Short mmCIF file of C-alpha atoms in Angstrom, two decimals:
data_model
loop_
_atom_site.label_atom_id
_atom_site.label_comp_id
_atom_site.label_asym_id
_atom_site.label_seq_id
_atom_site.Cartn_x
_atom_site.Cartn_y
_atom_site.Cartn_z
CA MET A 2 -30.66 -10.02 40.22
CA ALA A 3 -34.34 -10.15 41.04
CA GLY A 4 -36.84 -11.18 38.43
CA ASP A 5 -38.61 -7.83 38.07
CA PRO A 6 -36.55 -6.57 35.10
CA ILE A 7 -37.07 -9.84 33.23
CA ARG A 8 -40.78 -9.77 34.02
CA ILE A 9 -41.05 -6.27 32.54
CA MET A 10 -38.98 -7.32 29.50
CA ASP A 11 -41.41 -10.11 28.83
CA LYS A 12 -44.41 -7.89 29.53
CA LEU A 13 -43.20 -5.28 27.01
CA GLY A 14 -42.01 -7.88 24.50
CA LEU A 15 -38.38 -6.79 24.78
CA ASN A 16 -35.35 -8.85 23.79
CA ARG A 17 -33.84 -10.25 26.97
CA ASN A 18 -30.33 -10.49 25.52
CA SER A 19 -30.36 -6.82 24.53
CA PHE A 20 -31.57 -5.49 27.88
CA LEU A 21 -29.36 -7.84 29.87
CA GLN A 22 -26.55 -6.46 27.67
CA ARG A 23 -25.08 -9.89 26.98
CA ASP A 24 -23.21 -8.85 23.80
CA VAL A 25 -21.68 -5.91 25.64
CA LEU A 26 -20.71 -8.17 28.54
CA ASN A 27 -18.87 -10.42 26.07
CA LEU A 28 -16.87 -7.37 25.01
CA VAL A 29 -16.23 -6.46 28.65
CA GLY A 30 -14.88 -9.93 29.33
CA ASN A 31 -12.66 -9.99 26.23
CA PRO A 32 -11.68 -6.59 24.77
CA PHE A 33 -9.31 -8.22 22.25
CA ARG A 34 -11.90 -10.61 20.84
CA GLY A 35 -11.43 -9.78 17.14
CA ALA A 36 -8.99 -8.54 14.54
CA TRP A 37 -10.15 -4.97 15.25
CA THR A 38 -10.57 -3.22 18.60
CA THR A 39 -12.75 -0.13 18.99
CA VAL A 40 -10.83 2.36 21.14
CA TYR A 41 -13.24 5.28 20.82
CA SER A 42 -16.95 5.56 20.14
CA SER A 43 -19.52 8.00 21.43
CA HIS A 44 -23.26 7.35 21.28
CA ALA A 45 -25.92 9.56 22.83
CA LYS A 46 -28.93 7.39 22.05
CA ALA A 47 -30.10 4.66 24.39
CA ASP A 48 -30.16 2.03 21.68
CA GLY A 49 -27.73 -0.50 23.14
CA THR A 50 -24.72 0.71 21.16
CA PRO A 51 -21.93 1.15 23.71
CA SER A 52 -19.79 4.24 24.12
CA ILE A 53 -16.17 3.14 24.51
CA PHE A 54 -12.94 4.81 25.50
CA CYS A 55 -9.69 2.90 25.70
CA CYS A 56 -6.31 4.01 26.99
CA LEU A 57 -3.18 2.62 28.61
CA ALA A 58 -2.20 2.60 32.27
CA GLU A 59 0.70 1.62 34.50
CA LYS A 60 0.63 -2.04 35.58
CA GLU A 61 0.73 -0.99 39.25
CA MET A 62 -2.73 0.60 38.81
CA ARG A 63 -4.44 -2.69 37.96
CA ASP A 64 -6.25 -3.14 41.29
CA GLU A 65 -7.14 0.53 41.48
CA ILE A 66 -8.70 0.45 38.01
CA LEU A 67 -10.69 -2.71 38.69
CA ALA A 68 -12.00 -1.29 41.99
CA GLY A 69 -14.59 0.83 40.17
CA VAL A 70 -16.82 0.86 37.09
CA ASP A 71 -17.13 4.54 36.16
CA TRP A 72 -14.75 6.30 33.78
CA PRO A 73 -11.65 7.78 35.47
CA VAL A 74 -10.57 9.46 32.22
CA HIS A 75 -12.22 10.49 28.96
CA ALA A 76 -11.02 11.35 25.46
CA ASP A 77 -10.91 15.05 26.40
CA SER A 78 -8.90 14.48 29.61
CA PHE A 79 -5.48 14.93 28.02
CA SER A 80 -5.34 18.61 27.05
CA PRO A 81 -2.26 20.54 28.19
CA GLY A 82 -2.56 23.82 30.07
CA PHE A 83 -2.00 25.34 33.51
CA GLU A 84 -3.00 24.02 36.91
CA VAL A 85 -3.62 26.33 39.83
CA CYS A 86 -3.39 25.11 43.41
CA GLY A 87 -3.52 27.99 45.87
CA ASP A 88 -0.67 30.31 44.98
CA ASP A 89 1.09 27.62 42.97
CA ILE A 90 0.68 27.76 39.19
CA ARG A 91 2.28 25.10 37.09
CA TYR A 92 2.12 23.94 33.50
CA ILE A 93 0.85 20.41 32.77
CA ASN A 94 1.62 18.69 29.47
CA GLY A 95 -1.73 16.96 29.14
CA SER A 96 -0.73 13.55 30.43
CA ARG A 97 -2.84 12.15 33.24
CA PRO A 98 -0.94 10.51 36.11
CA GLY A 99 -0.62 6.85 35.24
CA TYR A 100 -2.65 7.04 32.02
CA THR A 101 -1.65 7.31 28.34
CA PHE A 102 -4.19 8.03 25.63
CA LEU A 103 -4.57 6.13 22.39
CA VAL A 104 -7.03 8.67 21.01
CA ALA A 105 -7.55 12.18 22.43
CA GLU A 106 -10.29 14.62 21.53
CA THR A 107 -10.28 18.40 21.19
CA TYR A 108 -13.69 20.06 20.93
CA PHE A 109 -14.56 23.38 19.30
CA HIS A 110 -17.79 24.55 20.90
CA PRO A 111 -18.57 27.44 18.51
CA LEU A 112 -18.46 24.90 15.69
CA GLU A 113 -20.08 22.10 17.68
CA GLN A 114 -17.37 19.87 16.25
CA GLY A 115 -14.62 17.73 17.70
CA GLN A 116 -11.37 16.41 16.28
CA LEU A 117 -9.61 13.20 17.24
CA HIS A 118 -5.85 12.77 17.59
CA VAL A 119 -4.12 9.40 17.46
CA ASN A 120 -1.24 8.81 19.88
CA ASN A 121 1.82 10.07 18.02
CA GLU A 122 4.15 7.59 19.72
CA PHE A 123 2.02 4.73 18.37
CA VAL A 124 2.20 6.21 14.86
CA LEU A 125 5.97 6.78 15.00
CA LEU A 126 6.83 3.44 16.64
CA PHE A 127 5.17 1.51 13.82
CA ASN A 128 6.13 4.04 11.14
CA LEU A 129 2.52 4.41 10.04
CA TYR A 130 1.51 6.34 6.94
CA ARG A 131 -1.46 8.70 7.14
CA GLY A 132 -3.50 8.37 3.97
CA ASP A 133 -5.57 11.04 2.29
CA ASP A 134 -8.60 9.45 3.97
CA GLY A 135 -7.18 10.26 7.43
CA ASN A 136 -6.60 6.59 8.26
CA TYR A 137 -3.21 5.16 9.19
CA TYR A 138 -1.51 2.38 7.26
CA ASP A 139 1.43 0.05 7.71
CA ILE A 140 3.51 0.07 4.51
CA SER A 141 5.26 -3.21 3.76
CA GLU A 142 8.66 -3.54 2.09
CA SER A 143 6.75 -4.10 -1.14
CA GLY A 144 4.69 -0.95 -0.78
CA GLU A 145 1.49 -2.76 0.15
CA ARG A 146 -0.82 -0.94 2.55
CA GLN A 147 -2.35 -2.58 5.60
CA LEU A 148 -4.97 -0.54 7.42
CA VAL A 149 -3.99 -0.18 11.10
CA VAL A 150 -6.07 2.74 12.42
CA SER A 151 -9.54 3.38 10.99
CA ILE A 152 -11.05 6.77 11.84
CA GLY A 153 -14.73 7.35 11.22
CA ASP A 154 -17.73 7.62 13.51
CA GLU A 155 -15.65 5.42 15.77
CA VAL A 156 -11.91 4.79 15.95
CA ARG A 157 -10.66 1.23 15.53
CA PHE A 158 -7.12 -0.10 15.93
CA ARG A 159 -5.89 -3.37 14.50
CA THR A 160 -5.70 -5.60 17.57
CA SER A 161 -2.33 -7.13 16.73
CA PHE A 162 -0.71 -3.67 16.73
CA LEU A 163 -2.32 -2.80 20.08
CA MET A 164 -0.94 -6.02 21.56
CA ARG A 165 2.52 -5.18 20.23
CA PHE A 166 2.27 -1.62 21.55
CA ILE A 167 1.36 -2.58 25.12
CA ALA A 168 4.09 -5.24 25.03
CA ALA A 169 6.67 -2.64 23.98
CA LYS A 170 5.57 -0.13 26.64
CA GLN A 171 4.70 -2.76 29.28
CA LEU A 172 1.44 -0.99 30.05
CA LEU A 173 -2.08 -2.21 30.70
CA PHE A 174 -4.72 -1.82 28.04
CA VAL A 175 -7.78 -0.25 29.70
CA GLN A 176 -11.28 -0.42 28.22
CA LEU A 177 -14.08 1.76 29.60
CA VAL A 178 -17.67 1.02 28.52
CA ASP A 179 -20.93 2.92 28.94
CA SER A 180 -23.89 1.13 27.35
CA ARG A 181 -27.53 2.18 27.64
CA ILE A 182 -30.73 0.83 26.14
CA GLY A 183 -34.34 1.91 26.68
CA SER A 184 -37.64 0.53 25.51
CA ASP A 185 -38.36 4.00 24.01
CA GLU A 186 -35.92 5.96 21.88
CA HIS A 187 -36.19 8.92 24.28
CA TYR A 188 -34.99 9.00 27.88
CA ARG A 189 -37.81 9.07 30.44
CA THR A 190 -37.61 11.21 33.58
CA ASP A 191 -40.36 9.49 35.59
CA VAL A 192 -38.27 6.44 36.36
CA SER A 193 -36.73 4.98 39.48
CA LEU A 194 -34.17 2.31 40.20
CA MET A 195 -35.76 -1.11 40.43
CA ASP A 196 -32.77 -3.46 40.37
CA GLU A 197 -29.01 -3.61 39.85
CA ASP A 198 -26.39 -6.27 39.30
CA GLY A 199 -22.64 -6.45 38.94
CA HIS A 200 -19.63 -8.67 38.94
CA ARG A 201 -15.87 -8.29 39.34
CA GLY A 202 -13.74 -10.80 37.52
CA ASP A 203 -9.99 -11.15 37.27
CA SER A 204 -9.71 -8.59 34.45
CA PHE A 205 -13.01 -6.68 34.52
CA ASN A 206 -15.60 -5.06 36.73
CA TYR A 207 -19.08 -4.09 35.66
CA LYS A 208 -22.34 -2.89 37.12
CA ILE A 209 -25.75 -2.81 35.45
CA TRP A 210 -28.79 -0.81 36.61
CA PHE A 211 -32.45 -1.25 35.65
CA GLN A 212 -34.98 1.56 35.89
CA SER A 213 -38.71 1.59 35.19
CA THR A 214 -41.80 3.75 35.62
CA PRO A 215 -44.48 3.14 38.23
CA GLN A 216 -46.74 1.88 35.45
CA GLU A 217 -44.01 -0.51 34.24
CA ASP A 218 -44.55 0.72 30.67
CA TYR A 219 -40.88 1.55 30.17
CA LEU A 220 -37.57 -0.15 30.96
CA PHE A 221 -34.10 1.35 30.94
CA SER A 222 -30.86 -0.66 31.25
CA MET A 223 -27.47 1.02 31.86
CA LEU A 224 -24.08 -0.70 32.12
CA TYR A 225 -20.74 0.72 33.24
CA ALA A 226 -17.64 -1.40 32.99
CA ARG A 227 -13.87 -1.35 33.21
CA SER A 228 -11.63 -4.01 31.68
CA VAL A 229 -7.89 -4.48 31.50
CA VAL A 230 -5.60 -6.54 29.28
CA ASP A 231 -2.13 -7.34 30.59
CA PRO A 232 0.82 -6.82 28.27
CA GLY A 233 2.69 -9.82 26.94
CA PRO A 234 6.48 -10.14 27.23
CA ARG A 235 8.36 -7.27 25.65
CA GLU A 236 9.74 -9.68 23.04
CA GLU A 237 6.23 -9.93 21.56
CA CYS A 238 6.33 -6.32 20.34
CA ARG A 239 8.35 -7.51 17.29
CA ILE A 240 10.21 -4.19 17.21
CA TRP A 241 14.00 -4.26 16.84
CA PRO A 242 15.85 -5.94 18.51
CA TYR A 243 12.87 -8.24 19.09
CA ASP A 244 11.76 -8.41 15.46
CA ARG A 245 11.51 -11.85 13.94
CA GLU A 246 12.27 -11.32 10.30
CA ASP A 247 11.23 -13.84 7.71
CA ASP A 248 14.66 -14.47 6.25
CA SER A 249 13.69 -17.59 4.35
CA CYS A 250 15.83 -18.11 1.28
CA PRO A 251 14.21 -20.59 -1.11
CA GLU A 252 16.09 -22.75 -3.57
CA TYR A 253 16.00 -21.71 -7.21
CA LEU A 254 16.56 -23.64 -10.41
CA ILE A 255 20.12 -22.94 -11.57
CA MET A 256 20.83 -25.86 -13.91
CA GLU A 257 19.32 -28.88 -15.66
CA ASN A 258 21.16 -32.18 -15.85
CA PRO A 259 21.28 -34.12 -19.14
CA ASP A 260 18.54 -36.43 -17.83
CA GLY A 261 16.26 -33.45 -17.23
CA SER A 262 16.58 -33.47 -13.45
CA GLU A 263 16.84 -30.06 -11.81
CA VAL A 264 19.73 -28.61 -9.85
CA ARG A 265 18.49 -26.15 -7.25
CA PHE A 266 20.35 -24.12 -4.64
CA THR A 267 19.51 -21.67 -1.88
CA CYS A 268 19.74 -17.94 -2.53
CA ASP A 269 21.19 -17.35 0.96
CA PRO A 270 24.26 -15.20 0.19
CA ASP A 271 26.09 -16.60 3.23
CA LYS A 272 26.04 -20.05 1.62
CA LEU A 273 27.24 -19.01 -1.85
CA ALA A 274 30.72 -18.77 -3.30
CA ASP A 275 32.25 -15.35 -3.92
CA TYR A 276 35.49 -13.79 -5.13
CA PHE A 277 36.97 -13.94 -1.61
CA GLY A 278 37.07 -17.73 -1.29
CA SER A 279 33.87 -18.31 0.66
CA ASN A 280 32.04 -21.63 0.12
CA PRO A 281 34.20 -22.74 -2.82
CA GLU A 282 32.08 -25.86 -3.44
CA ALA A 283 28.84 -23.86 -3.77
CA PRO A 284 27.43 -22.02 -6.78
CA HIS A 285 28.68 -18.46 -7.14
CA TYR A 286 26.78 -15.43 -5.90
CA LEU A 287 26.52 -14.28 -9.54
CA THR A 288 24.92 -17.48 -10.81
CA PRO A 289 22.14 -16.40 -13.19
CA VAL A 290 18.57 -17.46 -12.44
CA TYR A 291 15.94 -17.03 -15.15
CA PHE A 292 12.27 -16.12 -14.88
CA LYS A 293 9.33 -15.70 -17.22
CA PRO A 294 8.81 -12.06 -18.25
CA THR A 295 5.36 -12.09 -16.64
CA VAL A 296 7.12 -11.97 -13.27
CA LEU A 297 7.40 -8.19 -13.74
CA ASP A 298 3.70 -7.57 -14.49
CA LYS A 299 2.90 -7.26 -10.79
CA TYR A 300 5.39 -4.43 -10.40
CA ARG A 301 4.49 -2.60 -13.60
CA ASN A 302 0.91 -2.27 -12.37
CA ASP A 303 1.89 -0.90 -8.96
CA PRO A 304 2.84 2.79 -8.56
CA CYS A 305 5.25 1.93 -5.74
CA PHE A 306 7.59 0.20 -8.20
CA ALA A 307 9.76 1.31 -11.09
CA VAL A 308 10.70 -1.34 -13.65
CA PHE A 309 13.62 -0.87 -16.00
CA GLU A 310 15.40 -3.31 -18.26
CA ARG A 311 18.30 -3.46 -15.80
CA HIS A 312 16.68 -2.60 -12.49
CA LEU A 313 13.61 -3.16 -10.31
CA ASP A 314 13.02 -0.59 -7.55
CA CYS A 315 10.51 -0.18 -4.74
CA GLY A 316 11.01 3.51 -4.02
CA THR A 317 14.10 3.82 -1.84
CA GLN A 318 13.05 0.79 0.23
CA TRP A 319 14.84 -1.80 -1.87
CA GLY A 320 16.10 -2.41 -5.37
CA VAL A 321 17.67 -5.25 -7.31
CA GLU A 322 19.58 -5.48 -10.56
CA ILE A 323 17.80 -7.51 -13.22
CA ASP A 324 18.45 -8.30 -16.85
CA ASN A 325 15.37 -7.83 -19.03
CA VAL A 326 17.40 -6.51 -21.94
CA ILE A 327 16.34 -9.68 -23.73
CA PRO A 328 12.55 -9.28 -23.38
CA SER A 329 11.71 -12.99 -23.49
CA ARG A 330 13.07 -13.61 -19.99
CA VAL A 331 14.18 -11.90 -16.79
CA MET A 332 17.49 -12.75 -15.17
CA VAL A 333 18.44 -12.12 -11.53
CA TYR A 334 21.66 -13.24 -9.85
CA LEU A 335 21.16 -15.95 -7.25
CA GLY A 336 22.82 -13.97 -4.47
CA ASP A 337 20.84 -10.83 -5.22
CA LEU A 338 17.60 -12.78 -4.77
CA GLY A 339 18.67 -13.52 -1.20
CA SER A 340 20.25 -10.18 -0.28
CA ARG A 341 18.45 -7.48 -2.28
CA MET A 342 14.80 -8.57 -2.11
CA PRO A 343 12.28 -9.02 0.74
CA PRO A 344 11.14 -12.60 1.43
CA VAL A 345 7.68 -12.01 -0.03
CA GLU A 346 9.21 -10.96 -3.35
CA ARG A 347 11.53 -13.99 -3.39
CA ARG A 348 8.46 -16.18 -3.16
CA HIS A 349 6.78 -14.22 -5.95
CA PHE A 350 9.76 -14.70 -8.26
CA LEU A 351 9.94 -18.40 -7.38
CA ALA A 352 6.53 -18.96 -8.98
CA PHE A 353 7.85 -17.70 -12.34
CA GLU A 354 11.20 -19.47 -12.62
CA MET A 355 12.07 -21.05 -15.94
CA SER A 356 14.66 -23.47 -17.24
CA PRO A 357 18.12 -21.97 -17.84
CA ILE A 358 18.51 -24.12 -20.96
CA ASP A 359 19.23 -21.93 -24.01
CA GLN A 360 19.25 -18.78 -21.87
CA SER A 361 22.15 -16.38 -21.50
CA ILE A 362 23.09 -13.11 -19.87
CA SER A 363 22.75 -10.12 -22.21
CA GLU A 364 25.90 -8.50 -23.57
CA GLU A 365 24.93 -5.29 -21.79
CA ALA A 366 24.72 -7.08 -18.42
CA LYS A 367 28.02 -8.83 -19.05
CA ALA A 368 29.75 -5.53 -19.76
CA ASN A 369 28.19 -3.80 -16.75
CA ASP A 370 28.51 -6.57 -14.18
CA PHE A 371 31.66 -8.42 -15.16
CA GLY A 372 33.63 -5.84 -17.11
CA ALA A 373 32.70 -2.80 -14.99
CA LEU A 374 32.00 -1.05 -18.30
CA TRP A 375 29.26 1.40 -19.15
CA VAL A 376 27.73 0.66 -22.52
CA GLU A 377 24.83 2.17 -24.38
CA PRO A 378 21.60 0.49 -23.26
CA SER A 379 20.77 -2.24 -25.74
CA GLY A 380 17.27 -3.25 -24.67
CA PRO A 381 14.54 -2.27 -27.12
CA VAL A 382 12.65 0.03 -24.73
CA ALA A 383 15.81 1.69 -23.41
CA ARG A 384 16.96 2.30 -27.00
CA LEU A 385 13.55 3.77 -27.88
CA LEU A 386 13.59 6.20 -24.93
CA GLY A 387 17.20 7.10 -25.70
CA ALA A 388 16.32 7.81 -29.34
CA ARG A 389 13.45 10.08 -28.26
CA ARG A 390 15.78 12.05 -25.99
CA LYS A 391 18.36 12.26 -28.78
CA LEU A 392 15.74 13.55 -31.25
CA ASP A 393 14.43 16.11 -28.77
CA GLU A 394 17.94 17.38 -28.06
CA ALA A 395 18.75 17.57 -31.78
CA TRP A 396 15.50 19.44 -32.47
CA CYS A 397 16.22 21.88 -29.65
CA SER A 398 19.72 22.44 -31.02
CA ALA A 399 18.39 23.08 -34.54
CA PHE A 400 15.34 25.21 -33.70
CA GLY A 401 15.80 26.43 -30.13
CA GLY A 402 12.85 24.52 -28.70
CA SER A 403 11.75 20.98 -27.87
CA LEU A 404 9.83 18.79 -30.29
CA PHE A 405 7.99 17.08 -27.45
CA ARG A 406 5.91 18.68 -24.72
CA LYS A 407 6.55 17.88 -21.07
CA PRO A 408 4.19 15.08 -20.00
CA HIS A 409 1.19 15.96 -17.85
CA ALA A 410 1.32 14.80 -14.23
CA ASP A 411 -1.43 12.26 -14.98
CA ASP A 412 0.87 10.65 -17.54
CA ALA A 413 3.85 10.43 -15.20
CA ASP A 414 3.84 6.63 -15.48
CA MET A 415 3.67 6.65 -19.28
CA GLU A 416 7.26 5.47 -19.88
CA LYS A 417 6.85 2.83 -17.18
CA LEU A 418 3.92 1.30 -19.09
CA ILE A 419 5.88 0.96 -22.32
CA ARG A 420 7.45 -2.48 -22.52
CA ILE A 421 7.63 -5.51 -24.71
CA PRO A 422 4.46 -7.48 -23.82
CA SER A 423 5.03 -10.61 -21.78
CA THR A 424 1.99 -12.39 -23.23
CA ASN A 425 -0.39 -12.28 -26.17
CA GLY A 426 -3.10 -10.72 -24.03
CA ARG A 427 -5.22 -8.01 -25.66
CA GLU A 428 -5.24 -5.71 -22.61
CA GLU A 429 -1.46 -5.57 -22.32
CA LEU A 430 -1.05 -4.91 -26.04
CA ASP A 431 -3.56 -2.06 -25.87
CA THR A 432 -1.79 -0.55 -22.85
CA VAL A 433 1.57 -0.56 -24.63
CA VAL A 434 0.16 0.87 -27.88
CA ILE A 435 -1.74 3.65 -26.09
CA ASN A 436 1.30 4.78 -24.14
CA LEU A 437 3.65 4.51 -27.12
CA ASP A 438 1.27 6.69 -29.10
CA LYS A 439 1.03 9.21 -26.26
CA LEU A 440 4.79 9.39 -25.92
CA LEU A 441 5.64 9.72 -29.61
CA VAL A 442 2.55 11.29 -31.19
CA ASP A 443 0.25 12.98 -28.68
CA TYR A 444 3.09 14.82 -26.99
CA ILE A 445 4.52 16.29 -30.18
CA ASP A 446 4.38 20.05 -29.66
CA GLU A 447 2.64 21.29 -32.82
CA SER A 448 3.80 24.82 -32.05
CA ALA A 449 7.30 23.53 -32.82
CA LEU A 450 6.12 22.82 -36.40
CA PRO A 451 5.19 26.32 -37.60
CA ARG A 452 6.07 25.80 -41.26
CA SER A 453 3.25 23.41 -42.01
CA ASP A 454 -0.46 24.02 -42.49
CA ALA A 455 -1.20 20.29 -42.52
CA ARG A 456 -3.58 18.77 -40.01
CA GLY A 457 -2.31 16.42 -37.36
CA SER A 458 1.09 16.27 -35.71
CA ILE A 459 2.40 13.42 -37.93
CA ASN A 460 1.50 15.21 -41.16
CA LYS A 461 2.95 18.46 -39.86
CA LEU A 462 6.19 16.73 -38.85
CA GLU A 463 6.49 15.05 -42.24
CA MET A 464 5.99 18.32 -44.15
CA GLN A 465 8.34 20.22 -41.87
CA LEU A 466 11.07 17.65 -42.49
CA ARG A 467 10.40 17.67 -46.24
CA ASP A 468 10.61 21.48 -46.36
CA MET A 469 14.04 21.23 -44.75
CA GLY A 470 15.20 18.58 -47.17
CA VAL A 471 15.21 15.87 -44.50
CA HIS A 472 13.87 12.72 -46.14
CA VAL A 473 12.96 10.07 -43.58
CA ASP A 474 10.34 7.36 -43.74
CA ILE A 475 7.94 8.13 -40.89
CA SER A 476 5.62 5.21 -41.61
CA PRO A 477 6.41 3.69 -38.16
CA LEU A 478 4.58 6.66 -36.59
CA ARG A 479 1.65 6.19 -38.94
CA ASP A 480 1.50 2.47 -38.17
CA LEU A 481 1.53 3.23 -34.46
CA GLN A 482 -1.25 5.79 -34.85
CA SER A 483 -3.21 3.37 -36.99
CA LEU A 484 -2.94 0.61 -34.41
CA ARG A 485 -4.24 2.88 -31.70
CA SER A 486 -7.06 4.44 -33.70
CA THR A 487 -8.34 1.16 -35.13
CA SER A 488 -7.96 -1.08 -32.11
CA THR A 489 -7.73 0.67 -28.75
CA ALA A 490 -9.53 3.95 -29.26
CA HIS A 491 -12.60 2.71 -31.14
CA ALA A 492 -14.82 -0.32 -31.49
CA LYS A 493 -13.12 -2.89 -33.68
CA GLY A 494 -14.35 -3.29 -37.27
CA LYS A 495 -13.19 -3.91 -40.82
CA ASN A 496 -10.39 -1.34 -40.60
CA TYR A 497 -9.09 -3.09 -37.52
CA ASP A 498 -9.08 -6.45 -39.31
CA LYS A 499 -7.16 -4.88 -42.21
CA GLU A 500 -4.55 -3.23 -39.99
CA LYS A 501 -4.28 -6.30 -37.79
CA ALA A 502 -3.46 -8.44 -40.81
CA ARG A 503 -0.85 -5.90 -41.93
CA LEU A 504 0.82 -5.10 -38.58
CA LEU A 505 0.10 -7.97 -36.19
CA THR A 506 1.02 -11.62 -36.56
CA GLY A 507 -0.56 -12.84 -33.33
CA ASN A 508 2.79 -12.84 -31.52
CA ASN A 509 2.45 -9.65 -29.48
CA PRO A 510 5.98 -9.65 -28.00
CA ASP A 511 7.59 -9.98 -31.44
CA ASP A 512 5.19 -7.55 -33.12
CA ILE A 513 5.72 -4.78 -30.56
CA GLU A 514 9.48 -5.32 -30.45
CA LYS A 515 9.66 -4.91 -34.23
CA LEU A 516 7.52 -1.75 -34.11
CA VAL A 517 9.63 -0.33 -31.26
CA ASN A 518 12.81 -0.99 -33.20
CA ARG A 519 11.39 0.71 -36.32
CA LEU A 520 10.37 3.75 -34.25
CA THR A 521 13.82 3.85 -32.66
CA ASP A 522 15.61 3.73 -36.01
CA MET A 523 13.30 6.41 -37.41
CA MET A 524 13.97 8.85 -34.55
CA ASN A 525 17.73 8.24 -34.69
CA GLU A 526 17.68 8.90 -38.45
CA ILE A 527 15.76 12.16 -38.05
CA ALA A 528 18.12 13.30 -35.28
CA ASP A 529 21.18 12.53 -37.40
CA LYS A 530 19.81 14.43 -40.43
CA LEU A 531 18.65 17.59 -38.66
CA PRO A 532 20.77 20.68 -39.25
CA THR A 533 23.16 21.61 -36.49
CA HIS A 534 24.16 25.06 -35.30
CA ASP A 535 27.57 25.67 -33.79
#
């Protein structure tokens, strides 16, 4: 390249790197240079921001593609329709010979608006989820979202997924670039070509033109480029049967020796004993492993999970039996850790393991898992929810309608948030109290209490029961309401200190378990004393 363009750059005080398009040339030489790859962008201004269109092509077209620098296809090149050649009319499906789009555009001229469409095969191959924001996400086995396709003013794909896609299809990745920059924000018409430069490398070809006015008071730089990226071996797509699953099975604490040393063993089910004689010297598949109750906090705060005293579910993706009937610990069988949970969740549980000393399987779990017996749920939260259902059914039988209203959609996770706290943290206590109060007080249907003129659902319930001759101590409901109104719903003051001294000892797990048990007994007593109609 002659020195005239550089002389004019210096004369006009222009940035050499910008007008020589060095940043764009770095992109041309290495399309996969970052975690994200822009596959579509359109810019009309000559401000140095490149317009980009990327697609895929057959490997046999490599030399043909690198023979030129202009764009052989565009985002709007893939529309289906009819093709007429003389008297021959045939339908075309929108594919261009040898090319496959990653993003296609349809344009609505009356609206002066376009819409972009992501390659459906890409979406289906990686089982991507389209969010409400229009972006596409990879959903892990634990329900975690990873952004893969970002759609905004430009469209970006996560580079690792592009590399896997071209490996699976054994196609070239093709990048087309059009970058323009002028010393004025408006294009000038009184310009002529003053210099040009270009270079063809092993995987790219570009050409850059420089234009200026006769007065040399304006400079315009335009770059066209084509680049290709070869696919890796098909095995690198990591799609079945080439997926490389993380099947690591860590060792968990299953016993303590008298000297305090730990006995640990892998959770790999293929290395455990079972009832069919496998690995007789190894611990049994049903060896209990114990964890701190805080291990479940992660799942309780995630809408993808459902936590019960005897089960942990991630939608229909996976689920594992647990034993949290005794709230002070969580038990999972050693073999289930290795066969029912994804590796990332095994590692999560590992961080919360606790000594098995003085721990035991609950009687409910023993009956279910070893006796194949169904028993009434014995965990405090399960008993509470069961008592509420029993009371509602009894009320409906006595009066022809439910005592409790159906929860609003915004409170769909209300029961999920009711548990015995795992710590003495204030936030967790407030969450449990709020949702207990919603479930048992706020959702009382006051229209089901027509006999009372009292104010408030608790007072109305008490007077309704008294009018029927049903004498039950409903102070647990009042204590619950008091806890919420003095601690969670308002700024804390003297009333809070008074109620705290009366209802809370500082041991949140014990305090809430006692309150839950009182509420359960109260609802069971009301249900048992309500009149029945044959």
